[in-house]
XYZ file of C-alpha atoms in Angstrom:
603
model
C 8.760 -42.465 -19.721
C 7.136 -41.400 -16.825
C 5.270 -37.718 -16.511
C 6.907 -35.260 -13.831
C 4.896 -32.422 -14.736
C 4.661 -30.563 -11.124
C 1.380 -30.610 -10.278
C -0.555 -27.617 -8.224
C -2.224 -29.507 -5.556
C -5.821 -29.026 -4.298
C -6.161 -27.742 -1.164
C -6.864 -30.808 0.841
C -3.370 -31.830 -0.615
C -1.503 -29.309 1.059
C 0.292 -30.208 4.281
C -1.732 -28.813 7.689
C 1.264 -27.101 8.510
C 1.372 -25.089 5.475
C -2.011 -23.646 5.989
C -3.310 -20.771 8.456
C -5.850 -21.855 10.943
C -8.750 -19.629 10.395
C -10.382 -21.668 13.005
C -8.867 -19.301 15.512
C -11.565 -16.942 13.724
C -14.403 -19.123 14.181
C -14.193 -22.925 15.196
C -16.972 -23.602 13.236
C -19.143 -21.508 10.187
C -21.860 -21.507 12.375
C -20.281 -19.587 14.815
C -19.809 -16.995 11.928
C -23.652 -17.319 10.861
C -24.282 -16.372 14.555
C -22.521 -13.532 14.217
C -24.192 -11.682 11.205
C -27.421 -12.609 12.524
C -26.602 -10.925 15.775
C -25.514 -8.081 13.915
C -28.881 -8.016 11.702
C -30.621 -8.036 15.026
C -28.813 -5.280 16.827
C -29.037 -2.769 13.858
C -32.357 -1.394 14.675
C -31.302 -1.068 18.095
C -28.715 1.009 16.022
C -30.565 2.872 14.069
C -33.099 3.964 17.086
C -30.282 6.461 18.611
C -30.158 8.487 15.421
C -31.354 12.150 16.776
C -30.617 11.340 20.714
C -26.699 11.370 20.782
C -26.821 15.059 22.460
C -29.322 13.878 25.054
C -27.041 12.537 27.380
C -23.467 11.441 27.852
C -24.980 7.915 28.721
C -26.949 7.636 25.774
C -23.741 8.498 23.789
C -21.576 6.485 25.264
C -23.782 3.244 24.452
C -24.286 4.236 21.016
C -20.532 4.115 20.714
C -20.160 1.008 22.307
C -23.201 -0.376 20.480
C -21.367 0.579 17.136
C -17.930 -1.083 17.847
C -19.432 -4.209 18.560
C -21.767 -4.122 15.334
C -18.578 -2.915 13.583
C -16.260 -5.500 15.305
C -18.551 -8.591 14.245
C -19.243 -7.500 10.953
C -15.645 -7.094 9.821
C -14.883 -10.197 11.412
C -17.414 -12.311 9.554
C -16.214 -10.642 5.978
C -12.791 -11.171 7.091
C -13.243 -14.784 7.756
C -15.441 -15.445 4.708
C -12.874 -13.330 2.308
C -10.306 -15.657 3.530
C -12.332 -18.674 3.310
C -13.012 -18.082 -0.504
C -9.084 -17.259 -0.464
C -8.535 -20.482 0.128
C -9.894 -21.957 -3.005
C -12.068 -19.637 -4.835
C -14.040 -22.126 -6.687
C -16.226 -23.401 -3.638
C -19.725 -21.626 -3.984
C -20.310 -22.145 -0.361
C -17.578 -19.538 0.661
C -18.410 -17.389 -2.378
C -22.226 -17.300 -1.342
C -20.910 -16.589 2.586
C -19.102 -14.004 1.589
C -21.646 -12.017 -0.584
C -23.665 -12.369 2.541
C -21.136 -10.613 4.944
C -20.180 -7.852 2.417
C -24.304 -7.051 1.808
C -24.215 -6.826 5.720
C -20.882 -4.733 6.262
C -22.731 -2.378 3.696
C -25.964 -2.214 5.667
C -24.107 -1.851 8.717
C -21.747 1.163 7.403
C -25.396 2.802 6.400
C -26.694 2.269 9.472
C -23.727 4.174 11.361
C -23.496 6.818 9.257
C -25.697 9.101 11.313
C -23.324 9.229 14.509
C -20.504 11.621 12.934
C -22.818 14.384 11.425
C -24.584 13.989 14.831
C -22.054 14.655 16.993
C -21.030 17.606 15.012
C -24.400 19.119 16.151
C -23.817 18.694 19.760
C -22.254 21.716 21.007
C -18.602 21.655 22.559
C -19.845 22.812 25.580
C -22.210 19.948 25.915
C -19.421 17.410 24.804
C -17.178 18.996 27.496
C -20.021 17.947 30.147
C -20.547 14.556 29.133
C -16.940 13.471 28.923
C -17.266 15.103 33.164
C -20.207 13.300 33.816
C -19.291 9.753 32.243
C -15.382 8.643 32.521
C -15.957 5.914 30.051
C -16.994 8.510 27.511
C -12.686 9.687 28.023
C -12.038 6.215 25.695
C -13.593 8.217 22.986
C -12.014 11.722 23.309
C -9.975 11.414 20.590
C -12.227 9.297 18.350
C -14.725 12.395 18.652
C -11.918 15.115 18.880
C -11.447 13.777 14.900
C -14.475 14.386 14.410
C -14.928 17.552 15.464
C -11.577 18.817 14.190
C -13.285 18.427 10.837
C -16.716 20.326 11.429
C -15.687 23.675 9.703
C -15.670 21.497 6.452
C -18.874 19.262 7.550
C -22.318 21.236 5.963
C -25.597 21.100 6.946
C -27.553 17.779 6.654
C -29.256 18.513 3.217
C -26.165 19.533 1.818
C -24.269 16.567 2.961
C -27.176 14.520 1.442
C -26.698 16.332 -1.693
C -22.549 15.826 -1.836
C -23.079 12.362 -0.274
C -25.439 11.917 -3.573
C -22.663 13.463 -6.062
C -20.279 10.768 -4.795
C -21.540 7.817 -6.584
C -21.886 10.292 -9.731
C -18.128 11.473 -9.395
C -17.052 7.741 -9.507
C -17.940 8.211 -13.361
C -14.485 8.977 -14.255
C -13.076 6.551 -12.425
C -15.491 3.802 -13.400
C -14.822 4.623 -16.932
C -10.925 4.477 -16.815
C -11.348 0.998 -15.066
C -13.533 -0.267 -17.871
C -10.971 1.159 -20.523
C -7.873 0.020 -18.853
C -8.767 -3.808 -17.918
C -11.717 -4.498 -20.155
C -11.382 -2.600 -23.741
C -7.687 -1.877 -24.472
C -6.059 -4.267 -26.928
C -2.483 -4.498 -27.224
C -0.528 -5.680 -30.092
C 1.100 -8.748 -30.207
C 5.201 -8.579 -30.685
C 7.776 -11.555 -31.224
C 9.068 -13.021 -27.819
C 12.921 -13.631 -27.225
C 12.230 -17.257 -29.459
C 10.702 -15.247 -31.835
C 7.163 -16.313 -31.052
C 4.099 -13.965 -31.721
C 2.913 -13.415 -27.980
C 0.176 -10.815 -27.073
C 1.017 -7.473 -24.932
C -0.546 -7.970 -21.645
C -0.153 -5.579 -18.784
C 0.637 -9.004 -17.163
C 3.527 -9.352 -18.915
C 4.813 -5.966 -19.408
C 7.185 -5.955 -16.719
C 8.497 -9.427 -17.647
C 8.834 -8.133 -21.388
C 11.147 -5.089 -20.230
C 12.972 -7.384 -17.741
C 14.368 -9.162 -20.923
C 17.878 -9.143 -21.508
C 16.711 -8.786 -25.254
C 16.709 -4.756 -26.132
C 14.393 -5.963 -29.021
C 12.040 -7.360 -26.863
C 11.893 -4.612 -24.156
C 11.282 -2.073 -27.458
C 8.912 -3.383 -28.968
C 6.619 -4.201 -25.775
C 7.170 -0.896 -24.602
C 5.992 0.735 -27.914
C 3.216 -1.783 -28.099
C 1.653 -0.735 -24.519
C 1.838 3.031 -25.834
C 0.425 2.816 -29.232
C -2.631 1.708 -27.380
C -3.014 4.105 -24.868
C -2.064 6.738 -27.891
C -4.942 5.617 -29.563
C -7.389 6.595 -26.614
C -5.368 9.759 -25.800
C -8.273 12.283 -25.942
C -10.654 9.746 -24.002
C -7.891 9.284 -21.095
C -7.510 12.521 -20.613
C -10.816 13.586 -19.998
C -11.433 10.831 -17.557
C -8.511 12.004 -15.765
C -10.007 15.400 -16.112
C -13.059 14.612 -14.770
C -11.508 13.217 -12.064
C -9.530 16.181 -10.796
C -12.536 18.098 -11.461
C -14.329 15.960 -8.644
C -11.190 16.257 -6.346
C -11.172 19.991 -7.126
C -15.619 20.170 -6.352
C -15.571 18.469 -3.314
C -13.080 20.198 -1.968
C -14.518 23.655 -2.899
C -17.975 22.137 -1.438
C -16.314 21.891 1.956
C -14.125 24.965 2.054
C -10.638 23.749 1.701
C -7.944 25.792 0.220
C -7.145 23.110 -2.678
C -7.793 19.496 -3.475
C -4.652 18.755 -1.833
C -5.394 19.874 1.640
C -8.645 18.676 1.267
C -6.989 14.819 0.834
C -4.226 15.172 3.506
C -7.101 16.272 5.977
C -8.365 13.110 6.145
C -5.552 11.629 8.198
C -4.731 15.235 9.485
C -1.413 15.289 7.486
C 0.225 18.851 6.862
C 0.373 19.846 3.324
C 4.279 20.813 4.235
C 4.739 16.898 4.439
C 4.109 16.545 0.910
C 5.434 19.352 -0.415
C 8.676 18.921 1.671
C 8.717 15.899 0.137
C 8.881 17.315 -3.225
C 11.624 19.766 -2.467
C 13.728 17.158 -0.951
C 13.633 14.892 -3.453
C 14.039 17.638 -5.911
C 17.183 18.884 -4.258
C 19.010 15.619 -5.003
C 17.688 14.131 -8.054
C 21.830 14.465 -9.175
C 21.436 10.711 -6.927
C 19.123 9.350 -9.135
C 20.699 10.673 -12.408
C 23.838 9.147 -11.284
C 22.036 5.820 -10.878
C 20.990 5.764 -14.554
C 24.382 7.039 -15.403
C 25.241 3.876 -13.962
C 22.793 1.368 -15.354
C 23.828 2.767 -18.652
C 27.123 2.134 -18.489
C 26.681 -1.187 -16.961
C 24.597 -2.257 -19.587
C 27.142 -1.029 -22.212
C 24.500 1.194 -23.814
C 25.049 4.164 -26.160
C 21.738 5.447 -25.297
C 20.046 4.579 -22.441
C 15.959 4.432 -23.441
C 13.190 4.240 -20.897
C 12.430 0.639 -22.009
C 15.654 -0.309 -20.262
C 14.938 0.784 -16.881
C 13.706 -2.472 -15.469
C 16.484 -5.278 -17.349
C 18.682 -6.524 -14.686
C 21.870 -4.568 -14.778
C 23.917 -7.741 -12.167
C 25.076 -10.648 -14.288
C 22.013 -13.417 -13.519
C 22.338 -15.119 -10.135
C 20.963 -18.244 -9.140
C 19.064 -17.616 -5.676
C 17.114 -20.670 -4.678
C 15.714 -21.005 -1.139
C 12.899 -23.216 0.567
C 9.857 -21.722 3.074
C 11.791 -22.965 5.819
C 15.487 -21.552 5.205
C 13.725 -18.130 4.120
C 11.854 -18.358 7.282
C 14.861 -19.127 9.219
C 16.768 -16.160 7.429
C 13.846 -13.840 8.035
C 13.837 -14.438 11.787
C 17.806 -13.806 11.951
C 17.594 -10.545 10.108
C 15.011 -9.291 12.697
C 16.880 -9.955 15.454
C 17.789 -6.187 16.111
C 13.736 -6.209 17.051
C 13.872 -7.559 20.224
C 13.086 -11.096 22.229
C 9.538 -10.494 22.193
C 8.933 -9.404 18.393
C 10.978 -12.504 17.677
C 8.882 -14.846 19.949
C 5.819 -13.729 18.525
C 6.919 -13.985 14.914
C 7.811 -17.375 15.651
C 4.894 -18.262 17.649
C 3.457 -17.190 14.395
C 5.016 -19.227 11.814
C 3.935 -22.243 14.171
C 0.845 -21.970 14.844
C -1.403 -21.156 12.071
C -0.565 -17.340 10.565
C 0.729 -18.080 7.598
C -1.010 -19.981 4.494
C 2.575 -20.902 2.607
C 2.094 -22.715 -0.795
C -0.133 -22.317 -4.071
C -3.002 -24.584 -4.255
C -6.190 -25.089 -6.981
C -8.086 -22.052 -6.994
C -6.358 -19.850 -4.533
C -6.135 -16.275 -4.644
C -3.043 -15.573 -6.385
C -0.423 -12.908 -4.668
C 0.185 -12.370 -1.025
C -1.246 -10.248 1.342
C -1.296 -9.546 5.323
C -4.963 -9.325 7.042
C -7.107 -10.790 9.741
C -10.002 -8.901 12.769
C -9.416 -7.649 15.938
C -9.911 -10.154 18.147
C -7.613 -13.088 17.038
C -4.381 -13.158 15.512
C -2.997 -11.937 11.993
C -2.867 -13.874 8.915
C -0.637 -14.072 5.722
C -1.535 -15.657 2.580
C 1.543 -16.308 0.258
C 1.943 -18.424 -2.983
C 5.897 -19.874 -2.156
C 7.992 -20.175 -4.818
C 11.907 -20.659 -3.935
C 13.310 -17.005 -4.783
C 14.500 -14.267 -3.086
C 11.516 -12.358 -3.862
C 9.290 -14.235 -2.214
C 11.911 -14.410 1.035
C 11.217 -10.430 0.786
C 7.786 -10.535 0.403
C 7.402 -12.987 3.500
C 9.493 -10.292 5.373
C 7.152 -7.401 4.229
C 3.918 -9.301 4.919
C 4.685 -10.963 8.486
C 5.547 -6.708 9.208
C 2.074 -6.091 8.000
C 1.154 -8.467 10.443
C 3.049 -7.898 13.564
C 1.941 -4.183 13.073
C -1.431 -5.543 13.349
C -0.583 -7.912 16.234
C 0.768 -5.101 18.173
C -1.868 -2.948 17.524
C -4.971 -5.181 18.537
C -3.047 -6.652 21.496
C -2.751 -2.815 23.051
C -5.702 -0.848 21.566
C -9.154 -0.908 22.086
C -11.215 -1.999 19.122
C -11.924 1.929 18.301
C -8.591 2.687 17.844
C -7.460 -0.511 16.246
C -6.678 0.164 12.764
C -4.108 1.846 11.701
C -3.464 4.544 8.959
C -3.053 4.197 5.530
C -0.099 7.020 5.971
C 1.773 4.602 8.127
C 0.687 1.316 6.285
C 3.972 0.412 4.425
C 6.471 1.556 7.551
C 6.182 -1.587 9.419
C 6.239 -4.143 6.446
C 9.409 -1.984 4.201
C 11.265 -1.957 7.795
C 11.418 -6.089 8.161
C 12.371 -5.732 4.091
C 15.488 -3.062 5.055
C 16.792 -5.287 7.847
C 16.440 -8.288 5.853
C 18.391 -6.736 3.045
C 21.181 -5.408 5.630
C 21.635 -9.151 7.258
C 21.738 -10.291 3.575
C 24.404 -7.894 2.576
C 26.142 -8.314 6.162
C 26.500 -12.265 5.528
C 27.011 -12.099 1.755
C 30.704 -13.153 0.603
C 29.874 -13.617 -3.206
C 30.386 -10.201 -5.207
C 27.834 -10.750 -7.711
C 25.156 -11.757 -5.014
C 26.237 -8.771 -3.138
C 25.809 -6.492 -6.138
C 22.382 -8.351 -6.948
C 21.346 -7.296 -3.454
C 21.935 -3.955 -3.880
C 20.423 -3.187 -6.912
C 17.195 -5.192 -5.797
C 17.857 -1.993 -2.937
C 18.691 0.402 -5.434
C 15.353 -0.518 -7.579
C 13.062 -0.486 -4.618
C 14.378 3.399 -3.804
C 13.690 4.211 -7.882
C 10.347 2.341 -7.681
C 9.197 3.718 -4.511
C 10.591 7.041 -3.285
C 11.868 8.913 -6.792
C 9.207 7.375 -9.142
C 6.127 8.017 -6.744
C 7.172 11.218 -5.642
C 7.168 12.016 -9.479
C 3.737 11.101 -9.568
C 2.737 13.012 -6.031
C 4.249 15.903 -8.432
C 1.829 15.494 -11.205
C -0.909 15.441 -9.313
C 0.049 18.164 -7.463
C 0.486 19.452 -10.801
C -2.899 18.960 -12.618
C -4.730 19.996 -9.852
C -3.507 23.558 -9.018
C -3.924 23.899 -13.173
C -7.140 23.358 -13.151
C -7.761 25.134 -10.226
C -6.230 28.173 -11.619
C -8.715 27.744 -14.598
C -6.127 25.733 -16.858
C -7.779 22.945 -19.224
C -6.350 19.689 -18.660
C -5.825 18.980 -22.460
C -3.764 15.866 -23.768
C -1.249 18.357 -25.068
C -1.004 19.466 -21.335
C -0.818 16.489 -19.478
C 1.546 15.003 -21.917
C 3.717 18.071 -21.751
C 4.042 18.416 -18.289
C 4.402 14.578 -17.853
C 7.191 14.491 -20.010
C 8.822 17.446 -18.757
C 8.705 15.482 -15.347
C 10.327 12.319 -16.366
C 13.418 14.348 -17.695
C 14.051 16.494 -14.868
C 13.806 12.896 -12.733
C 15.778 10.555 -14.483
C 18.198 13.030 -16.084
C 20.116 13.649 -19.358
C 21.513 10.072 -19.566
C 17.756 8.602 -20.777
C 16.197 9.278 -23.786
C 13.266 10.873 -23.106
C 11.143 8.557 -25.715
C 7.870 10.539 -26.982
C 5.943 7.228 -25.729
C 6.762 7.909 -21.804
C 4.801 11.400 -21.898
C 1.515 9.107 -22.211
C 2.683 7.116 -18.801
C 0.226 8.894 -16.990
C -2.474 7.719 -19.295
C -2.241 3.901 -17.542
C -1.863 5.026 -13.634
C -4.779 3.727 -11.924
C -3.375 5.464 -8.676
C -4.130 8.892 -10.250
C -7.962 8.009 -9.611
C -7.590 8.101 -6.181
C -5.381 11.545 -5.892
C -2.829 12.124 -3.567
C -2.508 8.595 -2.143
C 0.968 7.961 -4.240
C 3.076 10.465 -1.866
C 2.748 7.815 1.258
C 4.512 5.057 -0.758
C 7.581 7.463 -0.662
C 6.982 8.814 3.190
C 6.394 5.604 4.184
C 9.623 4.026 2.864
C 11.503 6.994 4.410
C 10.047 6.828 7.439
C 10.933 3.283 7.370
C 14.774 3.614 6.134
C 15.235 6.016 8.955
C 13.423 3.906 11.568
C 15.729 0.777 10.802
C 18.855 2.831 10.848
C 18.245 3.943 14.635
C 17.186 0.175 15.252
C 20.273 -0.589 14.317
C 22.497 2.444 15.742
C 20.674 2.902 18.902
C 19.753 -0.445 19.786
C 17.178 -1.008 22.800
C 15.776 2.327 22.858
C 14.873 2.408 19.637
C 13.036 -0.833 19.743
C 11.142 0.379 22.581
C 10.246 3.583 20.586
C 9.467 1.600 17.680
C 7.351 -1.115 19.230
C 5.342 1.662 20.545
C 4.418 3.182 17.253
C 3.497 -0.652 16.359
C 1.440 -0.463 19.657
C -0.113 2.818 18.904
C -2.859 1.419 15.800
C -5.220 4.841 15.672
C -5.198 6.234 19.059
C -3.429 9.103 17.941
C -2.659 11.126 14.190
C 0.179 9.102 12.416
C 2.768 11.859 12.039
C 2.389 11.971 16.034
C 2.910 8.458 16.210
C 6.042 8.400 13.730
C 7.145 11.410 15.905
C 7.324 9.216 19.028
C 9.166 6.717 17.092
C 11.952 9.261 16.491
C 10.972 10.294 13.170
C 9.560 13.235 12.094
C 7.916 13.712 8.872
C 7.050 17.509 9.009
C 10.687 17.341 8.586
C 12.855 16.882 5.960
C 15.367 14.795 7.767
C 13.759 11.085 7.201
C 13.718 11.428 3.924
C 17.641 12.979 3.299
C 18.292 9.915 5.517
C 16.934 7.508 3.321
C 18.481 8.964 0.175
C 21.972 9.156 2.478
C 21.504 5.210 2.680
C 20.505 5.229 -1.410
C 23.845 7.374 -2.048
C 25.900 4.995 -0.174
C 24.732 1.743 -2.137
C 24.890 3.417 -5.261
C 28.402 4.209 -4.677
C 29.669 0.448 -3.615
C 28.115 -0.615 -7.408
C 29.655 2.647 -8.679
C 32.862 1.291 -7.479
C 32.008 -2.011 -8.742
C 31.371 -1.240 -11.963
C 34.517 1.065 -12.702
C 36.620 -1.947 -11.808
């Protein structure tokens, strides 16, 4: 019988129209090598500015221009070699090129590290005079203001050196957790749906929780947490050490709290964080209603935490080709206007997207690129609904890059992490609104609504719960309390109970969930998933309701890059994240979808 097994193609077997065109960054590898050589040649020249930035306006301007050029070329080479390697990770040529580009990036960062601290030594009156003497310095006003803004939290040069040296040591807790969590921890085996013994892994865990066989879900849940329980004392020590490091650096820099120190990086008011938690808490009854709906839909007397991922809508077959998904995404994003759509269509047809899986290709999906060329998107396409949402999501990132790079000078070409997920999520929301508008099949409609509600549960409610746990642990240590295993487990169990409500059995194992969350080692980061999603829901709703005026504001936001602080960029788009209004509007959308699903399951 003929073997019809579908083989993953080699890179050179993939059709050209399904590949990205990295030649748009460098026509040849030699040009990349030339840029790296140019950077190496420029580094001594750049280093020679150290100690001289306060001597004249022209000196300061020349140094900043050279810094921009060095950083731009370094980033371009780093991105190009990384993406060449991602095409086929078995190619030693690009492994070696990327290693050299990465080393060059580290060296360049080291050689430019004097600029910020040295600008802080220049009196404000001198900086003001420099701005008057050299009009071209006006370009760098926001860049300089952002450095000066943190002056009160910047130490003397010898003290800064000590803090920098302590930084590597402070990474010890994170490094230990990473090794424990990725290399040393071992999980038991369970029996899968077919009765086969299968080892639980982190990669398989969510798939097990999505199983319609409840025994599989329960056994996977208990197996995973049994391994973390065996390491409980060690993991509480690593998390405690990470919290202590956060508090140490905030106190050394004279911040009132570790939370304030973390948010100050992007000039985010602490109220944004605390308002998010307060607003979500005020409407946790919505989450409790969703949990109650899940319990009823699954027909369970008791709902456990291992029942939170299995589908509540009967299996829906949804297969869509890349070509059809691309057209559907274009239709869904029509409310964003002709310019947005024309650029998107051009991107699809001119080498922005690397579509299909090939042997050696990096897994997953991302959007990336470098200033001076168009953005790129890596996919590993499968004909699924989730892949269509991934396409919309990554093209949202790509369009954010496109508008920022086309509008801003290099120094402001990057946007802050605080707004990083806004454009991608706006696209996802416009896509689901479009699909709901054109879907006639009731089961498919419920499937789509459940996808939407699950996005809220995972991105808004769950990430806010994580954010509250981070705030709780840091405040406890700042108040002199010990972060013992009992303290961490008790607080986490209570939070989980608060957020999921009385219709979920708070299994004892869920009190250990904090022990496996890597984001807790990058403190006060996860809240941005919730704020970004909330901002995106508000922006998408304004675009659909107001049309052209809202689109103009939105495109201005996409074009802003890092030219001002992220809170101000969002405010210009019509979303004030210092108020509760955007989060409440997002929760209104959640409630509307929830009501429709409740009606369906009640009928």
